[in-house]
C-alpha cells in the first residue's frame, strides 16, 4: 500500500469551543495534530491572559491520558485591549498570538474591533514583542458584497495597518482569494497566511448547485474556482509563507441545518486526509510536509514536532455524524463520503 510519512502536523487555526462541546471535539484534533492555535471566540471571548490560562487548563483536562497535544492560546483583541495585556501575555509563556475579529464579521465577533486605529498602541507593543496578529480579514460594511469582503479588507485595512506597523507579524487567516494569495506571497517575511482544507477542495458551486448545502457554509465564504486554483497554487508552491490552519469550526447539526445557519465547517476528524486530497489534485504530495508541519513552526519561532505520522492510500468512509454537546450531533464536512487517504492510528 502506498504510504506517506510526515513530521506530525500542527493546526495553526482551530476552534475548540468550551465545556461539553470542547470535550466532544478536542480528541479529533489531538489524534492528528501536535499543537494547535486555539481561537478565542468563546462566549464571552478570551480577552485576558487569565482567561486564556483557565481555558488552556480546561482543554488539557479534556485530553486523553498520554496525549501530548499542546494548545497554543490566543487573546481576542478588542477596541480597549490595553498594551499591558500584551506584556502579561508574553510573561505567561502560553499565549502565542492575538486575534483580530472585525466587529460583526463572523461567529462570536460582536466584541471585536470596530476600528483598528483604536488598537495602535497595543499593536505597537505586539510588534515590539514579536507577538503575531492573526486576522479574520473581511470588512463588514453592509454595502460591500460578501464575496468581495476579503479583497477590500486587504486594501482598506491590512495595507494601512502594515504601513503603520511594518515589522508586525501578521497571519492572514483562512485566505480564500487570489488577491490574498498574491498579497501574502509578495509581502515581506513577517506576513504569512493559513489556508483551510475546504477552501483548497471546494468552490461556491459545491455549496450552491443542486441544493443549498449548509455544511459547506463558512466564513470567509467559498469563492469561485479561479480563487480555489490560486490557493492550491500558493499552498503547493513551496513558499514558506503558507501553512495549515483548518479553521475547523464546530456547530451542532441543528445550528447548521437551520433557516439561519451558522458559519463554520467541521473538518477536524479528517483534517490531514482532506489536505492530502487537495495536494494530490496538484500532484504535489511532496509539498504537504512543508505546508502542514514545517512552515508554521518556522513562522512562530517554535521547533517542529519530534514525531511522525503516516498516511496510507486506503479508502475509508467518514462517519455521518459524531456526538456533540447536550445530546446533539455534529456533522463533519464530507460526512459519509469515501476519502482516499487515511491517517494510521497512533499508538496512544
Ligand atoms: N470560519 C467560520 O465560518 N466560523 C468560525 C469563525 C471564523 O473563523 O471566522 C466559527 O467560530 O464558527
Ligand atoms: Zn474567521
Ligand atoms: Zn476560524
Coordinates of N, CA and C in Angstrom, one line a residue, residues 77 100 116-117 119-120 123-124 126 133-135 153-171:
X77 N -8.7 40.4 20.5 CA -8.4 41.8 20.5 C -9.8 42.6 20.5
X100 N -7.6 39.2 15.7 CA -8.4 40.3 15.3 C -9.7 39.7 14.6
X116 N -9.4 49.6 13.8 CA -8.0 49.1 14.2 C -7.2 50.3 14.8
X117 N -7.5 51.5 14.4 CA -6.7 52.6 14.9 C -6.8 52.8 16.4
X119 N -6.5 50.5 18.3 CA -5.6 49.5 18.9 C -4.1 49.8 18.6
X120 N -3.8 50.9 18.0 CA -2.4 51.2 17.6 C -1.4 51.0 18.7
X123 N -1.0 47.3 19.4 CA -0.4 46.6 18.3 C 1.1 47.0 18.2
X124 N 1.4 48.2 18.6 CA 2.9 48.6 18.6 C 3.6 47.7 19.7
X126 N 2.8 44.7 20.5 CA 2.9 43.3 19.8 C 4.0 43.3 18.9
X133 N -0.2 39.0 15.1 CA -1.6 39.4 15.0 C -2.3 38.5 13.9
X134 N -3.2 37.7 14.3 CA -3.9 36.8 13.4 C -5.2 37.5 13.0
X135 N -5.5 37.5 11.7 CA -6.7 38.3 11.3 C -7.8 37.5 10.5
X153 N -10.8 44.2 2.3 CA -10.1 44.3 3.6 C -8.6 44.5 3.4
X154 N -8.0 43.8 2.4 CA -6.6 44.0 2.2 C -6.2 45.4 1.8
X155 N -7.1 46.0 1.0 CA -6.8 47.4 0.6 C -7.1 48.4 1.7
X156 N -8.3 48.2 2.4 CA -8.7 49.3 3.3 C -8.2 49.1 4.7
X157 N -7.8 47.9 5.1 CA -7.4 47.7 6.5 C -6.0 47.2 6.6
X158 N -5.7 46.1 5.8 CA -4.4 45.5 6.0 C -3.2 46.3 5.5
X159 N -3.3 46.9 4.3 CA -2.2 47.7 3.8 C -1.9 48.9 4.7
X160 N -3.0 49.7 5.1 CA -2.7 50.8 6.1 C -2.1 50.3 7.4
X161 N -2.6 49.2 7.9 CA -2.0 48.6 9.2 C -0.5 48.4 9.0
X162 N -0.2 47.7 7.9 CA 1.3 47.4 7.8 C 2.1 48.6 7.5
X163 N 1.5 49.7 6.9 CA 2.2 50.9 6.7 C 2.5 51.6 8.1
X164 N 1.5 51.4 9.0 CA 1.7 52.0 10.4 C 2.7 51.1 11.2
X165 N 2.6 49.8 11.0 CA 3.4 48.8 11.8 C 4.2 47.9 10.9
X166 N 5.2 48.3 10.2 CA 5.8 47.5 9.2 C 6.5 46.2 9.7
X167 N 6.8 46.2 11.0 CA 7.5 45.0 11.4 C 6.5 44.0 12.1
X168 N 5.2 44.3 12.2 CA 4.3 43.5 12.9 C 4.2 42.1 12.2
X169 N 4.2 41.1 13.0 CA 4.0 39.7 12.4 C 2.5 39.6 12.2
X170 N 2.1 39.2 11.0 CA 0.6 39.1 10.7 C 0.4 37.8 10.0
X171 N -0.7 37.1 10.4 CA -1.1 35.9 9.7 C -2.5 36.2 9.2

